PDB file of C-alpha atoms and ligand atoms in Angstrom:
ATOM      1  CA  UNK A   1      13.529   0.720  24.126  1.00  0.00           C
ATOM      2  CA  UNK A   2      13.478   0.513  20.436  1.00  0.00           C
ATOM      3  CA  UNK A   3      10.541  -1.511  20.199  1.00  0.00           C
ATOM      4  CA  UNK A   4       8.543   0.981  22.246  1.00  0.00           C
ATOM      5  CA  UNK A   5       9.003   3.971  20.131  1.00  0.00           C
ATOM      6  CA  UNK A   6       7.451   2.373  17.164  1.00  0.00           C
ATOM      7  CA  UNK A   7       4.827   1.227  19.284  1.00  0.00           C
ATOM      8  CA  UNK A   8       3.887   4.494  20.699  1.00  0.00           C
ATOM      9  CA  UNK A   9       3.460   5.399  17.169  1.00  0.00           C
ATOM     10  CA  UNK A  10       0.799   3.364  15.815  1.00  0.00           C
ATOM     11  CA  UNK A  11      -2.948   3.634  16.378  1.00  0.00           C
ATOM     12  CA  UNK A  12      -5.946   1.323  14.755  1.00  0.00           C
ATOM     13  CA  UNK A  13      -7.407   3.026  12.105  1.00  0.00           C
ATOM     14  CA  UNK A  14     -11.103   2.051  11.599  1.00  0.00           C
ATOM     15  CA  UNK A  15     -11.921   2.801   8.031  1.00  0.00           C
ATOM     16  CA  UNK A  16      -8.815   1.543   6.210  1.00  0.00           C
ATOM     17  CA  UNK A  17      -7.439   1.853   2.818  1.00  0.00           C
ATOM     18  CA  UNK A  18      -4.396   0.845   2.389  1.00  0.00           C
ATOM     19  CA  UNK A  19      -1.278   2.543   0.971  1.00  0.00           C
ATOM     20  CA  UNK A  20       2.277   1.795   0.093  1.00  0.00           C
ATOM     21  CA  UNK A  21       3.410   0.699   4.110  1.00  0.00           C
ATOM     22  CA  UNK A  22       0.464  -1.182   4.826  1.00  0.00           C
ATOM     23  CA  UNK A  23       0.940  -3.026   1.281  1.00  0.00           C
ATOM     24  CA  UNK A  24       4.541  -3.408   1.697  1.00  0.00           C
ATOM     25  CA  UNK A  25       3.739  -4.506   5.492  1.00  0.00           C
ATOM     26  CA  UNK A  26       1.378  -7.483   4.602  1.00  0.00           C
ATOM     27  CA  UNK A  27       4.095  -8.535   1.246  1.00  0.00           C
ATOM     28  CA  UNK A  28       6.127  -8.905   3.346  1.00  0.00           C
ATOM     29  CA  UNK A  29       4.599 -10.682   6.620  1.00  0.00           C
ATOM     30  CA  UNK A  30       2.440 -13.383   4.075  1.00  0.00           C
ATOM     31  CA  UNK A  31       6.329 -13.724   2.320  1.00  0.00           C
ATOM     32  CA  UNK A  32       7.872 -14.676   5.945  1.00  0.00           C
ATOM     33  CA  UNK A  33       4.891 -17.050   6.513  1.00  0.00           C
ATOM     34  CA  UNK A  34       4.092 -18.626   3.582  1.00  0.00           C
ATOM     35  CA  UNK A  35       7.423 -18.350   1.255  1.00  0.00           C
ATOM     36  CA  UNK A  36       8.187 -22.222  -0.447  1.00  0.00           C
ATOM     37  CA  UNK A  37       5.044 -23.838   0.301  1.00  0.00           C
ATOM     38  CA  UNK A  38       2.860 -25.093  -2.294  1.00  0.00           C
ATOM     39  CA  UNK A  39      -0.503 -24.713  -3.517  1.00  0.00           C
ATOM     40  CA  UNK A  40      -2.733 -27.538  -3.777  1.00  0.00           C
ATOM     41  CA  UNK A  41      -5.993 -26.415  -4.595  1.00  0.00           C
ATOM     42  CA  UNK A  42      -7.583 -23.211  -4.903  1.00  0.00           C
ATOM     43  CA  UNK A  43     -11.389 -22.036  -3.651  1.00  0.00           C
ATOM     44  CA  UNK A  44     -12.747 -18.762  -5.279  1.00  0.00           C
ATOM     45  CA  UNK A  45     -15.812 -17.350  -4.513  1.00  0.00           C
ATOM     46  CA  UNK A  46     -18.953 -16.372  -6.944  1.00  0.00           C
ATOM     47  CA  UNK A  47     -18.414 -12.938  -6.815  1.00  0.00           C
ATOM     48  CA  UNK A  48     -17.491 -11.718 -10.385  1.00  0.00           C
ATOM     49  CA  UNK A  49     -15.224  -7.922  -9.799  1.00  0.00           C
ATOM     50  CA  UNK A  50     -12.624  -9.213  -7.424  1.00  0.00           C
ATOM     51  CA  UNK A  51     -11.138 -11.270 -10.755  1.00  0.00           C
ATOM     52  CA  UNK A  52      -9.878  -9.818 -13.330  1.00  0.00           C
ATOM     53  CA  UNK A  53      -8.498 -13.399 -14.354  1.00  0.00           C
ATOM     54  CA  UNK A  54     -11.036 -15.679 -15.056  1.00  0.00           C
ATOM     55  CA  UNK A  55     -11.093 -17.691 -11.582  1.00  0.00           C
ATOM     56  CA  UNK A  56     -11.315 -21.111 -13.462  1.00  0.00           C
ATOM     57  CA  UNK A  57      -8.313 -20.236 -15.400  1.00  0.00           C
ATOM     58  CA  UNK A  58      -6.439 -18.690 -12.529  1.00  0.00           C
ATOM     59  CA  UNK A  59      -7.433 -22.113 -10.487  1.00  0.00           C
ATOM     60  CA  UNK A  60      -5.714 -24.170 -12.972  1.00  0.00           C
ATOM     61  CA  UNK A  61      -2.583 -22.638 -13.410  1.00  0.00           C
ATOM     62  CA  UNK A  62      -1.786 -21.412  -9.517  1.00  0.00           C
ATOM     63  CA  UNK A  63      -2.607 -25.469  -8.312  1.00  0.00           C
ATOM     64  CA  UNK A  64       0.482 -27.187  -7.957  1.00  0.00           C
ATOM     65  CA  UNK A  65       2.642 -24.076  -8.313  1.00  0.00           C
ATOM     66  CA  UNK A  66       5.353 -23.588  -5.355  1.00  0.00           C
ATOM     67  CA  UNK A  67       5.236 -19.676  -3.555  1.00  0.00           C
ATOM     68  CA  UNK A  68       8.923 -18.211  -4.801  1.00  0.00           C
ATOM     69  CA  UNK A  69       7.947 -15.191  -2.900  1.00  0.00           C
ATOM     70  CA  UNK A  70       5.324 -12.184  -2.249  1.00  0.00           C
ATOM     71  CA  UNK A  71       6.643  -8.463  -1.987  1.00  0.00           C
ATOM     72  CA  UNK A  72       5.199  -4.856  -3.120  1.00  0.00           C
ATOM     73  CA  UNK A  73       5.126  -3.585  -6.520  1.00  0.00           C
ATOM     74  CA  UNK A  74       3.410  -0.011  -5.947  1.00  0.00           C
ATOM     75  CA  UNK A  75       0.079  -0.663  -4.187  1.00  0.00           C
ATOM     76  CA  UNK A  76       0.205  -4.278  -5.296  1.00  0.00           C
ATOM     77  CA  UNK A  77       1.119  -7.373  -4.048  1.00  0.00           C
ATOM     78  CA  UNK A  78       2.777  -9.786  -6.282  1.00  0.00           C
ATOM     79  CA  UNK A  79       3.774 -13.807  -5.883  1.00  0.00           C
ATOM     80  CA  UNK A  80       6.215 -15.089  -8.000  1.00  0.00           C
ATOM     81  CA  UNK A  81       5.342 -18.927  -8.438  1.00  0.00           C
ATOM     82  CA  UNK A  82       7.687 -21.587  -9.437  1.00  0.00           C
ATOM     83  CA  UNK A  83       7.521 -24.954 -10.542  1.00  0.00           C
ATOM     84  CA  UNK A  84       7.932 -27.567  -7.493  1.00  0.00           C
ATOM     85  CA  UNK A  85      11.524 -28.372  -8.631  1.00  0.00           C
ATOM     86  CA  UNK A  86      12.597 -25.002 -10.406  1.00  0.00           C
ATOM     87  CA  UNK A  87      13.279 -21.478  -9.205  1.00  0.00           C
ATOM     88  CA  UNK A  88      12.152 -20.544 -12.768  1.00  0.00           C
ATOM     89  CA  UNK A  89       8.658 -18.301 -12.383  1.00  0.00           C
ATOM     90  CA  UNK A  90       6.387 -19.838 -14.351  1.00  0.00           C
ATOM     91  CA  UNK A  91       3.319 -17.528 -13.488  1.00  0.00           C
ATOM     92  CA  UNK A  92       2.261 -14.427 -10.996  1.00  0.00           C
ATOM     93  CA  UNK A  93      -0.216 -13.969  -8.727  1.00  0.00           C
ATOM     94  CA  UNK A  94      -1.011 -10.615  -8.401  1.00  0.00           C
ATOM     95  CA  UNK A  95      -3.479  -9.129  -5.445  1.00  0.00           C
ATOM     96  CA  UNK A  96      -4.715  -5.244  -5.331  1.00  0.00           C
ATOM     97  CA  UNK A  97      -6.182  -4.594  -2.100  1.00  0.00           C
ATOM     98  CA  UNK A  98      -8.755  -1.994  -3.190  1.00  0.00           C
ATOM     99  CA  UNK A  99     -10.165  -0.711  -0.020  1.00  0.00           C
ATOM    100  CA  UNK A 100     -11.122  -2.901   2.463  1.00  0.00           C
ATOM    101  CA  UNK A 101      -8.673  -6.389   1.048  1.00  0.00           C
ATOM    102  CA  UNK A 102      -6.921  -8.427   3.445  1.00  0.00           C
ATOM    103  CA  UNK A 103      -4.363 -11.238   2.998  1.00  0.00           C
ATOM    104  CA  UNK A 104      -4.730 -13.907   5.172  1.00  0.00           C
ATOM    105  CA  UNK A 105      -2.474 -16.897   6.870  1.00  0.00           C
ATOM    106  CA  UNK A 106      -4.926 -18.961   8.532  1.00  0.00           C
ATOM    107  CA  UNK A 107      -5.205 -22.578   9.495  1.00  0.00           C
ATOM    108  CA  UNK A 108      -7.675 -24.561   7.815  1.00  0.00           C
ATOM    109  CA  UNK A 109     -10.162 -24.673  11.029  1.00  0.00           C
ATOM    110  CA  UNK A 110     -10.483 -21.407  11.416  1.00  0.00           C
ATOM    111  CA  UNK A 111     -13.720 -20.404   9.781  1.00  0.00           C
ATOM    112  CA  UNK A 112     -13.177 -18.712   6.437  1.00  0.00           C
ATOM    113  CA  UNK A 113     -14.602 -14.888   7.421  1.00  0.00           C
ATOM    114  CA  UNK A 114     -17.669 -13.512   5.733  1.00  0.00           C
ATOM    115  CA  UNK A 115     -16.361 -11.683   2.235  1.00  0.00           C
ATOM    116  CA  UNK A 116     -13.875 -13.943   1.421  1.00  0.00           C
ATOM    117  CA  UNK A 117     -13.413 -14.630  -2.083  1.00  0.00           C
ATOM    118  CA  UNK A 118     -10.090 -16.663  -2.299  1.00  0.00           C
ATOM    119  CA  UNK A 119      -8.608 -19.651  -0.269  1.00  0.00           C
ATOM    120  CA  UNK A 120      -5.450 -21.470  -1.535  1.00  0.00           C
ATOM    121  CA  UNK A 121      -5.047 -24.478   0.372  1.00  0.00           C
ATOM    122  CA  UNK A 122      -1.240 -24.979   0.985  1.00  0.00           C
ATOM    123  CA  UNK A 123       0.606 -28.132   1.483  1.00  0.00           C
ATOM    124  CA  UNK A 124       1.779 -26.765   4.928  1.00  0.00           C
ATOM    125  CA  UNK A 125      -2.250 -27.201   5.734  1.00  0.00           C
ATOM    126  CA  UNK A 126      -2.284 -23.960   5.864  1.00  0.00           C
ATOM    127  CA  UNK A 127      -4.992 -21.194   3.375  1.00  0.00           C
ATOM    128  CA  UNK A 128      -4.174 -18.134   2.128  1.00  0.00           C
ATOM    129  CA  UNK A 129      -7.083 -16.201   2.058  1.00  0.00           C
ATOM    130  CA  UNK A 130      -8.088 -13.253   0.369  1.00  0.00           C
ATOM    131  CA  UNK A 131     -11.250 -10.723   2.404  1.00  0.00           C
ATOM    132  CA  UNK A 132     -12.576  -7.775   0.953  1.00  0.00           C
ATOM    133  CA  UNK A 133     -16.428  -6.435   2.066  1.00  0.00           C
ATOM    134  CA  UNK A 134     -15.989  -4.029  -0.460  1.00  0.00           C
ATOM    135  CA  UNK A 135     -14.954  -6.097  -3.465  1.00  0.00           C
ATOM    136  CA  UNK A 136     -12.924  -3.038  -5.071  1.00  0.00           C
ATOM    137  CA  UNK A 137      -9.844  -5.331  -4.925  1.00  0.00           C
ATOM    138  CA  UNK A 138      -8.869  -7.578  -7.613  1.00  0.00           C
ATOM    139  CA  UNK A 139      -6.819 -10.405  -8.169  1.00  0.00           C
ATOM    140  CA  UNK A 140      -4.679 -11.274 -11.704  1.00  0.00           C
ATOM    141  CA  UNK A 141      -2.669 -13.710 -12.873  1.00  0.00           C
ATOM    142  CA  UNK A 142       0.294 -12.872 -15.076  1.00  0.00           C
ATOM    143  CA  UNK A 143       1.793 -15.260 -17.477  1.00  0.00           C
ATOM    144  CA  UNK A 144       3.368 -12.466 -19.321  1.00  0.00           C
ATOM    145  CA  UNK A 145       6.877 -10.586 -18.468  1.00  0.00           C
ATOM    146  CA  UNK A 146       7.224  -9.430 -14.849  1.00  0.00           C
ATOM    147  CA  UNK A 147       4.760  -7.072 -13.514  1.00  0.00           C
ATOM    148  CA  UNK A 148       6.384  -4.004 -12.576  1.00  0.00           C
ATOM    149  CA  UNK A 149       3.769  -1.495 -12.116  1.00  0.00           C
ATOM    150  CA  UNK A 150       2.052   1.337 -13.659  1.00  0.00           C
ATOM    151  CA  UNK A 151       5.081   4.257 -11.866  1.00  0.00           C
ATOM    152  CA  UNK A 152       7.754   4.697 -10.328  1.00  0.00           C
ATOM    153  CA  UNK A 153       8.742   3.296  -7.098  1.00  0.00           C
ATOM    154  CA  UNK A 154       9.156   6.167  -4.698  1.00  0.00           C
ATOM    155  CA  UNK A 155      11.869   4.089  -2.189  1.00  0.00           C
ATOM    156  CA  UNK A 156      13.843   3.909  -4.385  1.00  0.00           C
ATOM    157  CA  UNK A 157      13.739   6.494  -7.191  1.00  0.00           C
ATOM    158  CA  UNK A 158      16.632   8.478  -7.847  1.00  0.00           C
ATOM    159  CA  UNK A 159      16.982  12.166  -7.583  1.00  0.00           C
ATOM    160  CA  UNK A 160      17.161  12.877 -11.000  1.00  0.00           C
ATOM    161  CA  UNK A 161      14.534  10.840 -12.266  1.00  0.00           C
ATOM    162  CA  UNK A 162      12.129  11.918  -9.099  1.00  0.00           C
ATOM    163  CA  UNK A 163      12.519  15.918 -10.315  1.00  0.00           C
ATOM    164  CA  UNK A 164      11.947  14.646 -14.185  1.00  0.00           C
ATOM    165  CA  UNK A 165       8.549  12.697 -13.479  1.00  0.00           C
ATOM    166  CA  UNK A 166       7.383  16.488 -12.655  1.00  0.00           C
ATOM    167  CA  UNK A 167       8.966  18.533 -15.358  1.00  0.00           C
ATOM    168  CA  UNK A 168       6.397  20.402 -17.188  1.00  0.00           C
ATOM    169  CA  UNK A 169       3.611  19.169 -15.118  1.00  0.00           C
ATOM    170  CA  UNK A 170       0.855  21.982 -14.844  1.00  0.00           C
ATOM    171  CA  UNK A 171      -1.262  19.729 -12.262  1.00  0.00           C
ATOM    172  CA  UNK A 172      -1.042  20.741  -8.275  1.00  0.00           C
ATOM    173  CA  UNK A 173       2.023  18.556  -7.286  1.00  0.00           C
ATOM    174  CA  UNK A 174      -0.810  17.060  -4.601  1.00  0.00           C
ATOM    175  CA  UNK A 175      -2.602  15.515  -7.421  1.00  0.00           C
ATOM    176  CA  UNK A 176       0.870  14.601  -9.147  1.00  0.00           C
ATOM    177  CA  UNK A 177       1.705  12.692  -6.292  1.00  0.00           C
ATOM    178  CA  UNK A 178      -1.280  11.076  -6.359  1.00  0.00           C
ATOM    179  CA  UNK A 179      -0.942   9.800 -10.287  1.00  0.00           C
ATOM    180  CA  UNK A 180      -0.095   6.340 -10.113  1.00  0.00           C
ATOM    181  CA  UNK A 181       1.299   6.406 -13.433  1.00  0.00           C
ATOM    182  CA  UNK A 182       4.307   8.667 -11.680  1.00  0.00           C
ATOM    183  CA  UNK A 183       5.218   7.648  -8.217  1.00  0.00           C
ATOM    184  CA  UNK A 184       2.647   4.202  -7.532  1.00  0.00           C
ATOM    185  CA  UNK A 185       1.921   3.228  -3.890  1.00  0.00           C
ATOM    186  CA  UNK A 186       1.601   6.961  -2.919  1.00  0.00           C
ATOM    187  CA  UNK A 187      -2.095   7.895  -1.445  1.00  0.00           C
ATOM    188  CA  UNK A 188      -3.735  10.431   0.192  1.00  0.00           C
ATOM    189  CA  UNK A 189      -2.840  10.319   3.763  1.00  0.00           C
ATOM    190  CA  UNK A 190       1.218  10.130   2.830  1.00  0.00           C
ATOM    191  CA  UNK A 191       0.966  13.134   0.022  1.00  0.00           C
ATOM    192  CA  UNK A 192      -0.362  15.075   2.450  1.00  0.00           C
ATOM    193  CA  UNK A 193       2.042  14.268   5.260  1.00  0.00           C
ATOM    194  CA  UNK A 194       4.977  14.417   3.065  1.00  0.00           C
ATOM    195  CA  UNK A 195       3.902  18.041   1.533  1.00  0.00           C
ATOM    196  CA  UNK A 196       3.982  19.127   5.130  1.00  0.00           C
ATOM    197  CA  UNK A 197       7.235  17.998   5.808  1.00  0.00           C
ATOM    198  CA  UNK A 198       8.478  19.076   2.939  1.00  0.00           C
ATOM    199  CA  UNK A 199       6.948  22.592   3.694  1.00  0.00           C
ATOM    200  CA  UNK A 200       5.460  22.665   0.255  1.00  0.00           C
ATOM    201  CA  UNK A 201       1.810  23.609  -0.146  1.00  0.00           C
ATOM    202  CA  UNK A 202      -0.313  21.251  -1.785  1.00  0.00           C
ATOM    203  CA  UNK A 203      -1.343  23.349  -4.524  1.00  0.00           C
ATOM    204  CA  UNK A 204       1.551  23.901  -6.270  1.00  0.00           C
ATOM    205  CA  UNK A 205       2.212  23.854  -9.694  1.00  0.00           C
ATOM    206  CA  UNK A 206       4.583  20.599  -9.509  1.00  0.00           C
ATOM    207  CA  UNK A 207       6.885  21.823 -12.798  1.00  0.00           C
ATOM    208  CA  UNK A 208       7.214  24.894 -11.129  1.00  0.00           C
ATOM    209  CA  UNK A 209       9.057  23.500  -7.902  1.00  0.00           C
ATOM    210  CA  UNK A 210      12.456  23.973  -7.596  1.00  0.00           C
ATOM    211  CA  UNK A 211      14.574  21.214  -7.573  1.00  0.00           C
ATOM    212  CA  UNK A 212      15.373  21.966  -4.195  1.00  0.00           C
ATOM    213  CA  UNK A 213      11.810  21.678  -3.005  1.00  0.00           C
ATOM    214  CA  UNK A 214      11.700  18.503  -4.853  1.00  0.00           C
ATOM    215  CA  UNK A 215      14.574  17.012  -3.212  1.00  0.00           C
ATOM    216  CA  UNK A 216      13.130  17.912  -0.320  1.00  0.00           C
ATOM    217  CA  UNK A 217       9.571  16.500  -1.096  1.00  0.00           C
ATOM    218  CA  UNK A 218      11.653  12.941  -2.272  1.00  0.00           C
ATOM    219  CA  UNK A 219      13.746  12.988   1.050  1.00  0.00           C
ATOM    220  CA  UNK A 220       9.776  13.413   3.007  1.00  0.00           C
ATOM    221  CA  UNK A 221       8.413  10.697   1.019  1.00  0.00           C
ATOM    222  CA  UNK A 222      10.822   8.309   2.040  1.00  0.00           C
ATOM    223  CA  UNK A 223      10.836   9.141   6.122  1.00  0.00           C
ATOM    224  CA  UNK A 224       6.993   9.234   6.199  1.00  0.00           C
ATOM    225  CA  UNK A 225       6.554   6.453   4.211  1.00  0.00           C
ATOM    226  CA  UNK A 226       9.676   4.179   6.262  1.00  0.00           C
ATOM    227  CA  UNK A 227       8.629   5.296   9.548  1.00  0.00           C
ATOM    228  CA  UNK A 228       4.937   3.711   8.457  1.00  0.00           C
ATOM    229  CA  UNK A 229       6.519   0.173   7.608  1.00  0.00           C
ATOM    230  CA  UNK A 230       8.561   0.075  10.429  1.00  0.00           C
ATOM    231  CA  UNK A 231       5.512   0.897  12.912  1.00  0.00           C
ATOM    232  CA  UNK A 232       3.105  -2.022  10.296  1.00  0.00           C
ATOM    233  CA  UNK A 233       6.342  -4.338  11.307  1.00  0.00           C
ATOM    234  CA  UNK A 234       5.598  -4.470  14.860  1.00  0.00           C
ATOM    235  CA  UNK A 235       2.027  -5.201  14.275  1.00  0.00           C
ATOM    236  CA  UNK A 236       1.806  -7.341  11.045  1.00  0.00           C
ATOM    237  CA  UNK A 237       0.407 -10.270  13.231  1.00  0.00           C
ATOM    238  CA  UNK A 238      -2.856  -8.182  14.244  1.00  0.00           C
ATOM    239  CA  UNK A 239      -3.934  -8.371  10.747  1.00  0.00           C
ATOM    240  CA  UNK A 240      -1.960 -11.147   8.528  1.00  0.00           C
ATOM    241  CA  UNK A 241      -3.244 -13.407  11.173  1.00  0.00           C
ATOM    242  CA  UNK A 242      -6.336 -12.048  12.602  1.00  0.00           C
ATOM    243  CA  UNK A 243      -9.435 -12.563  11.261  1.00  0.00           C
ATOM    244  CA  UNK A 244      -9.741  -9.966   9.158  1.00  0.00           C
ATOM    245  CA  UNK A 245     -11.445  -7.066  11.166  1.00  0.00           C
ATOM    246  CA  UNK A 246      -8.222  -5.506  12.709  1.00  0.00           C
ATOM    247  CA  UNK A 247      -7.871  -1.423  11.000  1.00  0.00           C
ATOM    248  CA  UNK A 248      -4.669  -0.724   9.889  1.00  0.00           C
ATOM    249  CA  UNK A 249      -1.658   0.880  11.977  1.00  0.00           C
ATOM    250  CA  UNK A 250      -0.478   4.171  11.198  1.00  0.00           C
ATOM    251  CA  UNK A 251       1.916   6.786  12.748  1.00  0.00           C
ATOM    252  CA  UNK A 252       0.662  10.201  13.864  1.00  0.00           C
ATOM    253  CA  UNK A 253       0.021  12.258  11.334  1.00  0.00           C
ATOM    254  CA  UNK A 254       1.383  16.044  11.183  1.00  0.00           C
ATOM    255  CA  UNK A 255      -1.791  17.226   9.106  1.00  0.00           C
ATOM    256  CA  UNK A 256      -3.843  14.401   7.477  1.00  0.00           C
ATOM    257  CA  UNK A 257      -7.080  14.537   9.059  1.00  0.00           C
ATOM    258  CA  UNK A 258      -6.668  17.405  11.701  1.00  0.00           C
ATOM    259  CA  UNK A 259      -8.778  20.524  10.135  1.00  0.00           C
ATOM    260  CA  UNK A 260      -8.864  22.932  12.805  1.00  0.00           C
ATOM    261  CA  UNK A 261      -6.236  21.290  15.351  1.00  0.00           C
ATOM    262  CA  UNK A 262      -2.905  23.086  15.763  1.00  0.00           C
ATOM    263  CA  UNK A 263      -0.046  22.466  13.435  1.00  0.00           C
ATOM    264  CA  UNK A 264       2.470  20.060  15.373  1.00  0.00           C
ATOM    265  CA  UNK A 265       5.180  22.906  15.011  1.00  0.00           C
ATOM    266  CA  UNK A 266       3.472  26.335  14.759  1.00  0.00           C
ATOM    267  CA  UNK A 267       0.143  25.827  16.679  1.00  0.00           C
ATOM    268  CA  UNK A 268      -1.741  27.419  13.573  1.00  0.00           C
ATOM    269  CA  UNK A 269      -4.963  25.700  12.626  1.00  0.00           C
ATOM    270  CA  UNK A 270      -5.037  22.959  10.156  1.00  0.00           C
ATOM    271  CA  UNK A 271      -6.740  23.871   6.826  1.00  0.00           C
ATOM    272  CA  UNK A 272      -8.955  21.401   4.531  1.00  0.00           C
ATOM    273  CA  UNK A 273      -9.496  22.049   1.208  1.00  0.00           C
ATOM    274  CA  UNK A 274     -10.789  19.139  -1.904  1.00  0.00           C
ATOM    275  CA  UNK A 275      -7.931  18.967  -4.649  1.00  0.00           C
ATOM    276  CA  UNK A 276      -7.980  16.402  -7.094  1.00  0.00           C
ATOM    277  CA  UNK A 277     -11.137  15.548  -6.076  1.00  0.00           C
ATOM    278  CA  UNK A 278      -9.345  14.129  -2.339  1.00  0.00           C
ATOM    279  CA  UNK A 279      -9.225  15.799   1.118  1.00  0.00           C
ATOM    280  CA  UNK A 280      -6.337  17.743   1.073  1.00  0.00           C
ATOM    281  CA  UNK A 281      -4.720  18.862   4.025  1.00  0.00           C
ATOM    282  CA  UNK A 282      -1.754  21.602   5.141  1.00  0.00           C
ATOM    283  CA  UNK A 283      -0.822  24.151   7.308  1.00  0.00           C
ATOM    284  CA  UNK A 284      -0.973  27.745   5.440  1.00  0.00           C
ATOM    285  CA  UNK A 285       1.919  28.971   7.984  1.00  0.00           C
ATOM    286  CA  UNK A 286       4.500  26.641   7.396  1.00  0.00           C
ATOM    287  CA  UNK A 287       3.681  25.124   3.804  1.00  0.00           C
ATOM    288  CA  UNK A 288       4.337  27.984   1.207  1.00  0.00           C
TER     289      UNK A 288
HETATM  290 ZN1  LIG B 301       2.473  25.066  10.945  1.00  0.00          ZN
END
């Protein structure tokens, strides 16, 4: 029975962008596929904005290099990369999905989908691919000291440090939880669903809230955004593995993308308004 609620949960969404579950979600299902196998040679297409590394450079240092592991950092995806014979990370790989990038696990005679601009070839005989149509994702390679991001992880932030990151913020707490430099992996559709838990309307002055409201917005984040990875879980395969087309899961929203349908508790109708230049939505009965 535990299965099925998450299940129950999750819908296709057709024009995806992903946030900080369906990140997390496909970190963590390429990790459980492709975790200690090797790269032996690397393909990158012509395209010029999905690298930010120069591909030939990025070529020659990934080939040869052993996967230590992928997980999230914020809306990225990182792979530490070891030597073959040493759990020392020597360089890593780090993916941005953009809008429309996928992560693939595909055997090699499966045909490599249209818009794909990265296959490593893995000694498993395996490719990792990388898909994006709309070519705002990009692909790095650091050398340097471990990536960690532009913010603040909002897992795993603590409560003091969550109501500091808005201290003496004038912005609409909306568009601070939007700022990637504060909390990263935070987008619009989980602001939005979060503010309505949280009861807090999106407009805000975020160094105005009290601390209680902010504990409360923290404690939101977290449910909305764990309930999301638990219902990606269930479905990882549809997309890690597919061939690229699948939308992305989500769980029913409260207010994201229902102006005009009844609020989930109160029955009043959901409002739209543009804040921060994004669709912001909220019930004006039970977010004050
Ligand atoms: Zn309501």
């Amino acid at each position: 029975m535990g299965r099925r609620r998450s299940r129950e949960a999750v819908t296709l969404r057709l024009t995806p962008m992903p946030e900080l579950p369906e990140v997390e979600t496909i970190a963590n299902g390429v990790n459980r596929r492709i975790r200690g196998d090797s790269i032996v040679s690397v393909w990158f297409s012509n395209y010029k904005e999905p690298f930010r590394t120069p591909p030939a450079a990025m070529a020659e240092t990934l080939a040869g290099l052993r996967v230590g592991r992928f997980y999230r950092v914020g809306k990225h995806i990182v792979a530490d990369l070891t030597a073959k014979s040493s759990r020392a990370v020597r360089a890593q790989w780090i993916v941005h999905l953009g809008m429309t990038g996928r992560l693939l696990v595909s055997k090699p005679e499966v045909p490599m989908p249209r818009h794909t601009h990265a296959s490593l070839r893995l000694a498993s005989g395996r490719e990792l691919r990388f898909v994006d149509p709309r070519r705002f994702g990009r692909l790095e390679l650091n050398t340097g000291a471990p990536f960690t991001g532009p913010g603040r992880e909002p897992l795993t932030i603590s409560p003091d440090d969550f109501v500091a990151l808005f201290r003496g913020r004038k912005l609409a707490i909306k568009a601070a939880l939007l700022n990637q430099s504060l909390l990263q992996g935070v987008g619009n559709i989980y602001a939005d669903e979060s503010l309505f838990r949280a009861k807090i309307r999106p407009t805000r002055r975020a160094g105005r809230l009290p601390r209680e409201w902010l504990d409360l917005l923290r404690r939101a984040l977290r449910t909305v955004l764990q309930a999301a990875i638990r219902a990606g879980g269930s479905s990882v395969s549809d997309y890690v593995d597919a061939d690229g087309e699948a939308g992305f899961f989500q769980i029913q929203h409260c207010v994201y993308g229902r102006e005009g349908l009844p609020c989930r508790v109160c029955g009043t109708p959901i409002r739209r308004i543009v804040l921060a230049g994004r669709g912001t939505h909220f019930c004006p009965h039970c977010q004050t």
